Backbone as JSON, one array per atom type, in Angstrom:
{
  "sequence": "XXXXXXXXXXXXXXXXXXXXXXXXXXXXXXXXXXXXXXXXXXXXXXXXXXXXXXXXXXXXXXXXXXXXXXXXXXXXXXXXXXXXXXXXXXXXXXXXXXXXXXXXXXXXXXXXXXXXXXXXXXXXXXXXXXXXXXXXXXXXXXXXXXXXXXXXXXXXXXXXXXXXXXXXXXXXXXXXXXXXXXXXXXXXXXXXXXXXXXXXXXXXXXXX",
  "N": [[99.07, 82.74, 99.42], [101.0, 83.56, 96.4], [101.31, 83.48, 92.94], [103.68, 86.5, 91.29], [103.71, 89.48, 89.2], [105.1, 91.9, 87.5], [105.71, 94.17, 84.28], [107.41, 96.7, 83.11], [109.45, 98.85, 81.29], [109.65, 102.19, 82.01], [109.17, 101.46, 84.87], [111.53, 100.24, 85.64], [113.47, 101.74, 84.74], [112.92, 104.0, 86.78], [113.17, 102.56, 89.3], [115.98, 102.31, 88.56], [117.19, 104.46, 89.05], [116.06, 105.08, 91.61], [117.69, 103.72, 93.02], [120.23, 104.38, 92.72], [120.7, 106.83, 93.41], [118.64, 108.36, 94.7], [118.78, 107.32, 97.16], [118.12, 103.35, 98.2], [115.88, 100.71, 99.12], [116.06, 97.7, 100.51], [114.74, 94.15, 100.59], [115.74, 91.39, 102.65], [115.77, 88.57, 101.28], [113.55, 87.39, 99.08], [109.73, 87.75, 100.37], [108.29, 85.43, 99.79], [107.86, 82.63, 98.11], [108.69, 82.85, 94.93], [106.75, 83.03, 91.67], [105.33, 83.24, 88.43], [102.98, 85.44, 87.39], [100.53, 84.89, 85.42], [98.35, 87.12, 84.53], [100.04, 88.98, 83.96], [100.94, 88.46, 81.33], [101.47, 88.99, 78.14], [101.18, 92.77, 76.15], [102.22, 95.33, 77.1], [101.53, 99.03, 77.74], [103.07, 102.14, 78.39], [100.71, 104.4, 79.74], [99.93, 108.07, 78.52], [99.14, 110.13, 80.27], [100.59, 109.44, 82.75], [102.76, 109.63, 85.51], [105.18, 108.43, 85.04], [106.34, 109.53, 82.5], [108.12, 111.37, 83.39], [110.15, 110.03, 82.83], [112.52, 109.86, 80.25], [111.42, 107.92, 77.69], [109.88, 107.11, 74.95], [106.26, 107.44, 73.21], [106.39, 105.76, 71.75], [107.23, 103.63, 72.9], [107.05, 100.14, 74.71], [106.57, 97.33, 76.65], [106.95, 93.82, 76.47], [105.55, 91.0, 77.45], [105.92, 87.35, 78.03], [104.74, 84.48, 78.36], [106.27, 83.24, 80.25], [106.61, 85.08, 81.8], [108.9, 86.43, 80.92], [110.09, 89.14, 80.48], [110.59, 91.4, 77.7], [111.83, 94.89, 76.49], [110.77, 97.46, 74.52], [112.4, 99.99, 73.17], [112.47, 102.48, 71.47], [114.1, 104.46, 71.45], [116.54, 102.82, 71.91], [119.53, 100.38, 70.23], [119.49, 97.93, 71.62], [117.26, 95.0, 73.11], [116.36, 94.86, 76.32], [116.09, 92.31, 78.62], [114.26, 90.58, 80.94], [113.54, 88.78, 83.56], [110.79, 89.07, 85.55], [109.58, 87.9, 88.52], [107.53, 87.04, 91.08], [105.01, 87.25, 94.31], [102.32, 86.66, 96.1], [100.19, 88.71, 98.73], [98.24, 87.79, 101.14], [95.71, 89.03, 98.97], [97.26, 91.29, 97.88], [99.5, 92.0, 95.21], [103.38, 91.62, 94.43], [105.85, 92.47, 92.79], [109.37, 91.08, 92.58], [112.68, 92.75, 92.36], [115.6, 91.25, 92.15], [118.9, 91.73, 91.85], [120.04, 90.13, 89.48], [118.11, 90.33, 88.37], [117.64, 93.31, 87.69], [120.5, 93.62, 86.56], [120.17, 92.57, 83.85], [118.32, 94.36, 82.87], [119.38, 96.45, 82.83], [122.44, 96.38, 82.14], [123.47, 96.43, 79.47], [125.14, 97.77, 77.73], [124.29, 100.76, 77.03], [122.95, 101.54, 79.43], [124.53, 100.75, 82.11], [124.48, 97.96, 84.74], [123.12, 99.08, 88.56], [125.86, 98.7, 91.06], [126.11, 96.37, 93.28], [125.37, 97.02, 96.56], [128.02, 97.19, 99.25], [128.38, 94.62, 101.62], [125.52, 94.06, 101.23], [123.02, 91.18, 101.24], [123.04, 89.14, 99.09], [120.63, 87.52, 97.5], [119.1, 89.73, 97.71], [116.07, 91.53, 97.45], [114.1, 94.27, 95.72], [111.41, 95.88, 96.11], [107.94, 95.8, 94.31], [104.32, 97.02, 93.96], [101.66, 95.71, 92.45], [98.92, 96.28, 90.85], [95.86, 95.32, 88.89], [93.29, 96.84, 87.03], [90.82, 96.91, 84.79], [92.13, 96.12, 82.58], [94.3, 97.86, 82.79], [97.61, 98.5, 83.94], [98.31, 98.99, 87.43], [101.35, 100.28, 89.09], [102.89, 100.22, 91.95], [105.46, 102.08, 94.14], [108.17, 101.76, 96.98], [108.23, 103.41, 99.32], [110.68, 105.52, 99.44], [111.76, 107.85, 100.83], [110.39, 108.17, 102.9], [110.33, 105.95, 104.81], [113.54, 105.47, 104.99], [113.67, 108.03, 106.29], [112.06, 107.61, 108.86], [113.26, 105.22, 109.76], [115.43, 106.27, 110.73], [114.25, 107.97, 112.45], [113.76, 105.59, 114.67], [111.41, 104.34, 114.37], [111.24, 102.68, 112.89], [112.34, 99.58, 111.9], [115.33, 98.48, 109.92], [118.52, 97.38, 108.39], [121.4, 99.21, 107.81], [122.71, 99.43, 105.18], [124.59, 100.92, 103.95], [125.06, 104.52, 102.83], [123.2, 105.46, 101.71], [121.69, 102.74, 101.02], [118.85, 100.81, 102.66], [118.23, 97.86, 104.42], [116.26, 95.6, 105.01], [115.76, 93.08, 106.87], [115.39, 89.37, 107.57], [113.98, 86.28, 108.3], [111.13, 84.48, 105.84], [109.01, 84.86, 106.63], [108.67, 86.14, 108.93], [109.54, 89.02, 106.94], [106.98, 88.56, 105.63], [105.16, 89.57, 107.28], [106.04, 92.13, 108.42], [105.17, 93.42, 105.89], [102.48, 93.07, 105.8], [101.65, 94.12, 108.21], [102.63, 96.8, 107.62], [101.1, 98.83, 105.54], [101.6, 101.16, 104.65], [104.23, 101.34, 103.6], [104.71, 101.19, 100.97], [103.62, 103.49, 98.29], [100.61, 104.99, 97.51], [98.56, 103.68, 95.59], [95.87, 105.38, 94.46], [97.6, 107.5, 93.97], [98.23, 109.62, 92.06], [100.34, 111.14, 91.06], [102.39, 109.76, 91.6], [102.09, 107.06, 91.43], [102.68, 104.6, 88.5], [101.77, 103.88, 85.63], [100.02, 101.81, 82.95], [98.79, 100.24, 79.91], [96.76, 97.32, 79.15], [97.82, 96.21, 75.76], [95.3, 95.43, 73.22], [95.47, 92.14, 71.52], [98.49, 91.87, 71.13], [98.32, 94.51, 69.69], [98.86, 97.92, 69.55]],
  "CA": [[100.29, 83.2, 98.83], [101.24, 82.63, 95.18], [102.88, 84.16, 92.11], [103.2, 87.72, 90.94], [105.27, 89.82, 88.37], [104.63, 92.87, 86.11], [106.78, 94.43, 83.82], [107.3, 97.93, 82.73], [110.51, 99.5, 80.95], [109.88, 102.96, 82.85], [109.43, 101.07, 86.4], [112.48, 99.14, 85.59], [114.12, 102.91, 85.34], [112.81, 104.76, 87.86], [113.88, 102.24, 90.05], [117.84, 102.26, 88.7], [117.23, 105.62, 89.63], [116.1, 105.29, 93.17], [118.67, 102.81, 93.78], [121.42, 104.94, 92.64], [120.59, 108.8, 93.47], [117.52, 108.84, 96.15], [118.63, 105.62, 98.04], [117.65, 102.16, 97.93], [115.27, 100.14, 100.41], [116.12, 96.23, 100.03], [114.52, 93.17, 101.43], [117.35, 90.5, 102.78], [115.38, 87.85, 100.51], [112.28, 87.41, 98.52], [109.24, 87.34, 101.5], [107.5, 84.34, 99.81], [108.2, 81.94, 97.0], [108.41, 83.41, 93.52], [106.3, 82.49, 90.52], [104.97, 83.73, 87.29], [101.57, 85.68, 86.95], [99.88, 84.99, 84.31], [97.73, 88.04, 84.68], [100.78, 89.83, 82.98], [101.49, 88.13, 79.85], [100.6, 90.31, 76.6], [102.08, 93.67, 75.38], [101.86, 96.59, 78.14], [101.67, 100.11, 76.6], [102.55, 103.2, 79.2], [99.87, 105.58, 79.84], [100.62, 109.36, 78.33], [99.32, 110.78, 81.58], [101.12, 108.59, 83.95], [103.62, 110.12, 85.97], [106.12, 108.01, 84.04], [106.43, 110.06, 81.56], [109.03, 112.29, 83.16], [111.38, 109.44, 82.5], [113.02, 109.45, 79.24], [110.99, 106.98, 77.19], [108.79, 107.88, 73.92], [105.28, 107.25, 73.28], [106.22, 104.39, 71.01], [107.63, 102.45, 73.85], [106.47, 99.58, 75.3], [107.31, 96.23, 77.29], [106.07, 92.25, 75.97], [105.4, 89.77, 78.74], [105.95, 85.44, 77.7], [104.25, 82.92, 78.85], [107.39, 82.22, 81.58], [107.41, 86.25, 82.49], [110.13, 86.94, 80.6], [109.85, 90.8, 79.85], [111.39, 92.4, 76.82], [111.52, 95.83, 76.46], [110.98, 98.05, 73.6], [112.91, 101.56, 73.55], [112.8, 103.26, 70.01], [115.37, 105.15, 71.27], [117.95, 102.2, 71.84], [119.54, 99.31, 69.71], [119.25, 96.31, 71.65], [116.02, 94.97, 73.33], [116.7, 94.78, 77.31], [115.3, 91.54, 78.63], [115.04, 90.28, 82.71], [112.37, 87.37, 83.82], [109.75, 88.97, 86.92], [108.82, 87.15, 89.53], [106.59, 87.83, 92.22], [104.19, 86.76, 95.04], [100.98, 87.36, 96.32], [100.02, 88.43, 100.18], [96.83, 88.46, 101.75], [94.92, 89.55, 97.9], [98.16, 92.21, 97.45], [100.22, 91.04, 94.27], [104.17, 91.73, 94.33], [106.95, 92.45, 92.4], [109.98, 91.48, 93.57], [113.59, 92.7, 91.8], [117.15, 91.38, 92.44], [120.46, 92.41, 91.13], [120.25, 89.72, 88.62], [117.06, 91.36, 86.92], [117.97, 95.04, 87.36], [121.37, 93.93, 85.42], [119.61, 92.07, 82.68], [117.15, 95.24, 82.28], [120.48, 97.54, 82.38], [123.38, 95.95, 81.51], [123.2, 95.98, 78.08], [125.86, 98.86, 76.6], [123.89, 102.11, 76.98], [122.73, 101.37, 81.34], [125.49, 99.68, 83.7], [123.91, 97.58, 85.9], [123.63, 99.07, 89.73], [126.41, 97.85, 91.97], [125.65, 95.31, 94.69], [126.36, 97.12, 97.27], [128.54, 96.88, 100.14], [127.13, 94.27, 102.94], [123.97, 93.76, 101.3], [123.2, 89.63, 100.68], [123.28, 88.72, 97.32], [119.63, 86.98, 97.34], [117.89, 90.78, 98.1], [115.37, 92.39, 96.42], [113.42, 95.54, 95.72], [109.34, 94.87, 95.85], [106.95, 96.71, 93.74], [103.42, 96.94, 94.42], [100.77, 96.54, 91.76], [97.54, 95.81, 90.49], [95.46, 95.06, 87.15], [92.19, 97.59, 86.93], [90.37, 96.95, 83.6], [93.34, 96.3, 81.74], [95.28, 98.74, 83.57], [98.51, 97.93, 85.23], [99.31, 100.13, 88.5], [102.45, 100.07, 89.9], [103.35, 101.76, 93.23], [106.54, 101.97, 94.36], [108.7, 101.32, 98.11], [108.4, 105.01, 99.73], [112.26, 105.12, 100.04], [111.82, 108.75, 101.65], [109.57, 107.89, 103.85], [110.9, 104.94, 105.16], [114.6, 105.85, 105.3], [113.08, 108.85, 107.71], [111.38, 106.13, 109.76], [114.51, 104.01, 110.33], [116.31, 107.66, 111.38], [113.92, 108.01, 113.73], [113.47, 104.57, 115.26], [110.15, 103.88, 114.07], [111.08, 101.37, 111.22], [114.06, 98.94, 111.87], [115.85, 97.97, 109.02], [119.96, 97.44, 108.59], [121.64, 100.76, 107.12], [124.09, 98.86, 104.3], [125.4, 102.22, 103.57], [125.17, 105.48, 103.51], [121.67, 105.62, 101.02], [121.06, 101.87, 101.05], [118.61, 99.78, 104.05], [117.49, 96.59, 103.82], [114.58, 94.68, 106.06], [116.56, 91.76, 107.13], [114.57, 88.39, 108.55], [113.11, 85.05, 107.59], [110.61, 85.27, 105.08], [107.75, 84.8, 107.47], [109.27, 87.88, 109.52], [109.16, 90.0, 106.24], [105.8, 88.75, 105.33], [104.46, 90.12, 108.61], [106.08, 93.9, 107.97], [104.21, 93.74, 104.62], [101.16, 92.79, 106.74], [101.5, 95.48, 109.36], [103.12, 98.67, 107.21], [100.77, 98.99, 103.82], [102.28, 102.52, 104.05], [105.7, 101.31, 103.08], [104.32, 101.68, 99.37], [102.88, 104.77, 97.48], [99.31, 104.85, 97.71], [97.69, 103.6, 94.14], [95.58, 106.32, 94.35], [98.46, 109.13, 94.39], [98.18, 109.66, 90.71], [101.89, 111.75, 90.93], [103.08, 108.38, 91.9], [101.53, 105.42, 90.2], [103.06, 104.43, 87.19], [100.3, 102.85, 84.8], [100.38, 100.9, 81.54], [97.17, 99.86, 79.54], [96.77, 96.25, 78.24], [97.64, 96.04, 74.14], [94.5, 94.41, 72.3], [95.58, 91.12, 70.25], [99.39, 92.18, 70.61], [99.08, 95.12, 68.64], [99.0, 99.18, 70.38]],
  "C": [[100.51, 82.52, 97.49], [102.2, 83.56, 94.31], [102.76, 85.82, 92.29], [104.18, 88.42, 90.1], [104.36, 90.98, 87.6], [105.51, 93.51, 85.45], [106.93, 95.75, 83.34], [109.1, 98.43, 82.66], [110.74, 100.79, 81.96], [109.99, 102.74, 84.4], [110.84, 100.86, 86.29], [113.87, 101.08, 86.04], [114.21, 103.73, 86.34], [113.59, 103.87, 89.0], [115.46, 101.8, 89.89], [118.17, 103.98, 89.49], [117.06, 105.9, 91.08], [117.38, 104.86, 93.66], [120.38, 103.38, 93.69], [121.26, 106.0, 93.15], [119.88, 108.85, 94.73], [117.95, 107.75, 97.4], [118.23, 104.69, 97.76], [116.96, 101.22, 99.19], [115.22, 98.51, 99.56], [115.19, 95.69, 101.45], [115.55, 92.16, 101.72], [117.01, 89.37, 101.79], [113.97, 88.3, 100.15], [110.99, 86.91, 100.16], [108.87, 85.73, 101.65], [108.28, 83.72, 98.4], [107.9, 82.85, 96.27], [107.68, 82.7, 92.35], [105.97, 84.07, 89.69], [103.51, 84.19, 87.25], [101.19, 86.04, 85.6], [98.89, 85.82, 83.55], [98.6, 89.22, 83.9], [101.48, 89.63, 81.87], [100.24, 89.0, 78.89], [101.8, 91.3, 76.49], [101.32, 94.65, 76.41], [102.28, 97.91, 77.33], [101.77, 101.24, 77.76], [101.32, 104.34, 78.68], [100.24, 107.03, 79.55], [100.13, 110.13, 79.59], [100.06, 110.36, 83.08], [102.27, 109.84, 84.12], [104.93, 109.71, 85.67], [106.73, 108.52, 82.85], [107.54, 110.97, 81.72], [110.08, 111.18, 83.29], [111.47, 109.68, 80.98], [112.92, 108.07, 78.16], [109.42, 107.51, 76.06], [107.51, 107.2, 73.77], [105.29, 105.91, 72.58], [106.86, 103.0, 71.74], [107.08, 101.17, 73.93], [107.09, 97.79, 75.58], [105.76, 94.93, 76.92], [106.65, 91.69, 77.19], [104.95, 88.51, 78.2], [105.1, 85.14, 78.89], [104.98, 82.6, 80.43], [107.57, 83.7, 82.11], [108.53, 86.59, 82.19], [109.39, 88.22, 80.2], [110.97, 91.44, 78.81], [110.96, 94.0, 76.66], [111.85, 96.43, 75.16], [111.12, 99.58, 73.73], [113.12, 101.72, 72.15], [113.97, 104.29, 70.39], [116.65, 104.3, 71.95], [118.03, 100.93, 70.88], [118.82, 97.79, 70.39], [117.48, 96.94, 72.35], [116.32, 94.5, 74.92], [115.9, 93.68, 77.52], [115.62, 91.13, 80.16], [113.34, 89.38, 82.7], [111.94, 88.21, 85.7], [109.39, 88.41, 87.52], [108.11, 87.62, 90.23], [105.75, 86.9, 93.53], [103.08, 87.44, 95.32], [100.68, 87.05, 97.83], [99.03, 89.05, 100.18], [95.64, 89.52, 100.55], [96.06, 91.27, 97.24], [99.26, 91.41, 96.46], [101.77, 92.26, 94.67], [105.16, 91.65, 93.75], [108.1, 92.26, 92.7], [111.32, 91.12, 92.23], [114.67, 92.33, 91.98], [118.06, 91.97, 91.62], [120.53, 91.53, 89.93], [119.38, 90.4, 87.64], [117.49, 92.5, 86.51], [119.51, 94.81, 86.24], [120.62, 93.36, 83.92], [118.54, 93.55, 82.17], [118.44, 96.41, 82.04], [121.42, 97.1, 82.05], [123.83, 95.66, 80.59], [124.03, 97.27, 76.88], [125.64, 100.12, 77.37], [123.86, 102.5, 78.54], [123.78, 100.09, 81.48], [124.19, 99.53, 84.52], [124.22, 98.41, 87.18], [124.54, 98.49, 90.47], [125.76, 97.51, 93.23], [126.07, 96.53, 95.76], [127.03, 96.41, 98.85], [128.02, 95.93, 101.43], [126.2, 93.68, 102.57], [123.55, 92.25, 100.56], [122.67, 89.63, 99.22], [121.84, 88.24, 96.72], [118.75, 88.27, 97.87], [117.29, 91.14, 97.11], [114.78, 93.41, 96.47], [111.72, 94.87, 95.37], [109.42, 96.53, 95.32], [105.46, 96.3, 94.04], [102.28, 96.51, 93.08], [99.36, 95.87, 91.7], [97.36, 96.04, 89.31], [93.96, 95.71, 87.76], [91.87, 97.69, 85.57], [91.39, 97.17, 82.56], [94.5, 97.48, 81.99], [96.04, 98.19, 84.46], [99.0, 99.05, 86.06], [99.61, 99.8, 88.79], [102.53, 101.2, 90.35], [104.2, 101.41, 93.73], [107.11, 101.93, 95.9], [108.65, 103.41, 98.22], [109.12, 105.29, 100.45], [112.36, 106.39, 100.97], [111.7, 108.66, 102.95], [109.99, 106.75, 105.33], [112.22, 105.32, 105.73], [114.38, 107.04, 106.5], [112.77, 108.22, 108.71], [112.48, 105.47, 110.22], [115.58, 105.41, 111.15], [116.28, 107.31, 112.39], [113.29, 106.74, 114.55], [112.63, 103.92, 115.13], [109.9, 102.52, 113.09], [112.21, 100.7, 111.71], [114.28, 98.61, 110.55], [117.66, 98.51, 109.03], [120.36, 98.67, 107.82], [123.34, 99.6, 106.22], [125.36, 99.53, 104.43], [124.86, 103.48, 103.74], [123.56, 105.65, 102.54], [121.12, 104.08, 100.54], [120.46, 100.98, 102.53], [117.92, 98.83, 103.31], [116.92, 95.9, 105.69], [115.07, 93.48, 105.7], [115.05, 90.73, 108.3], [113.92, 87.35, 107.83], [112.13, 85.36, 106.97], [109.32, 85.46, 105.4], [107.59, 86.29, 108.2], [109.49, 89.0, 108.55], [107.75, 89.95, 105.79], [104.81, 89.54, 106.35], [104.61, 91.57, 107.86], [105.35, 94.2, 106.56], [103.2, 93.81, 105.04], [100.88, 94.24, 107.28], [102.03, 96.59, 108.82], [102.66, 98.38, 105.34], [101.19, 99.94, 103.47], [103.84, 102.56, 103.42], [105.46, 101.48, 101.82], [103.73, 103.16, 99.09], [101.48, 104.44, 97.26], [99.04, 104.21, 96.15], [97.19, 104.58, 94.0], [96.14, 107.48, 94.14], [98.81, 108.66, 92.89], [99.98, 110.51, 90.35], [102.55, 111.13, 91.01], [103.29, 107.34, 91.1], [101.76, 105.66, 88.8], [101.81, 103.47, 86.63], [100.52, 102.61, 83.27], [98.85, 100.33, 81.5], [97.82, 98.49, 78.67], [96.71, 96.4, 76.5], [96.46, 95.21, 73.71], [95.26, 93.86, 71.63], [97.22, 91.45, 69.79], [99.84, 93.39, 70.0], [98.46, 96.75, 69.54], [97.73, 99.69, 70.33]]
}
């Protein structure tokens, strides 16, 4: 187990978007300690075929990753420069993203995006995981398969607490969430499901 973090302006949206409109699938805390991977410092550039693309973000985009995982984001189509610090972990050779309410406001809270509200019930130290990996300078990210899942907890198959009426969260020590990461790899979006996976190509030397 160790660090993990990646950064991407369009992830950062899609998921204000799950978490407001499709539902939201929380963890009650982070599974494992958080650190910094160093595997994602540089300048990330989305992919024009990525499935990211039907967000609202132009080709001249793109998100810088420090030294400490701080992520700034660059949107040619807004003033400021949105900024939130990634953390992550790593289970069993699977690296992890993991978001709270403090990041998602620091990546929206900034004028143009309101932060998500907390909601109702749900502990203050939760987060949203992302999935990804680094393939020859390629970053895939695959996302919590809130459909899927939320179906699953319907029908008995998945436990997790029902906050509200489109938020659950996977409550339990962080040993007892590292397990359900263990035993359900299907709780993510395949990598392979190219309609899915958001992808970003490493910048050469800083520059596009």
């Amino acid at each position: 187990m160790r660090f993990a973090r990646p950064s991407s302006s369009r992830v950062a949206f899609v998921l204000l978007v799950a978490c407001t409109l499709g539902g939201c699938v929380m963890f009650e805390q982070p599974p494992a300690p958080l650190a910094c991977d160093p595997a994602l410092v540089g300048r990330w550039i989305p992919l024009p075929d990525s499935p990211q693309d039907r967000v609202p973000l132009g080709k001249d985009d793109y998100a810088d990753v420090d030294a400490t995982c701080r992520v700034r984001l660059h949107d040619e189509a807004r003033t400021d420069a949105p900024q939130f610090t990634a953390l992550g972990f790593e289970l069993d050779g699977q690296r992890y993203l993991a978001l709270g309410y403090r990041e998602l406001e620091g990546l929206f809270g900034t004028g143009k995006a309101a932060a998500p509200p907390i909601p109702k019930g749900m502990p203050p130290g939760a987060v949203t995981l992302l999935k990804y990996r680094i393939r020859n300078d390629t970053l895939q990210i695959a996302m919590l398969d809130t459909v899927d899942i939320m179906q699953r907890v319907q029908q008995g198959s998945l436990k997790a607490r029902e906050a509200d009426a489109s938020t659950y969260v996977f409550e339990g020590r962080p040993e007892q969430l590292r397990a359900l990461l263990q035993s359900e790899p299907a709780l993510f979006d395949a990598f392979n499901g190219r309609d899915k996976t958001l992808r970003m190509r490493r910048a050469k030397d800083g520059k596009r």
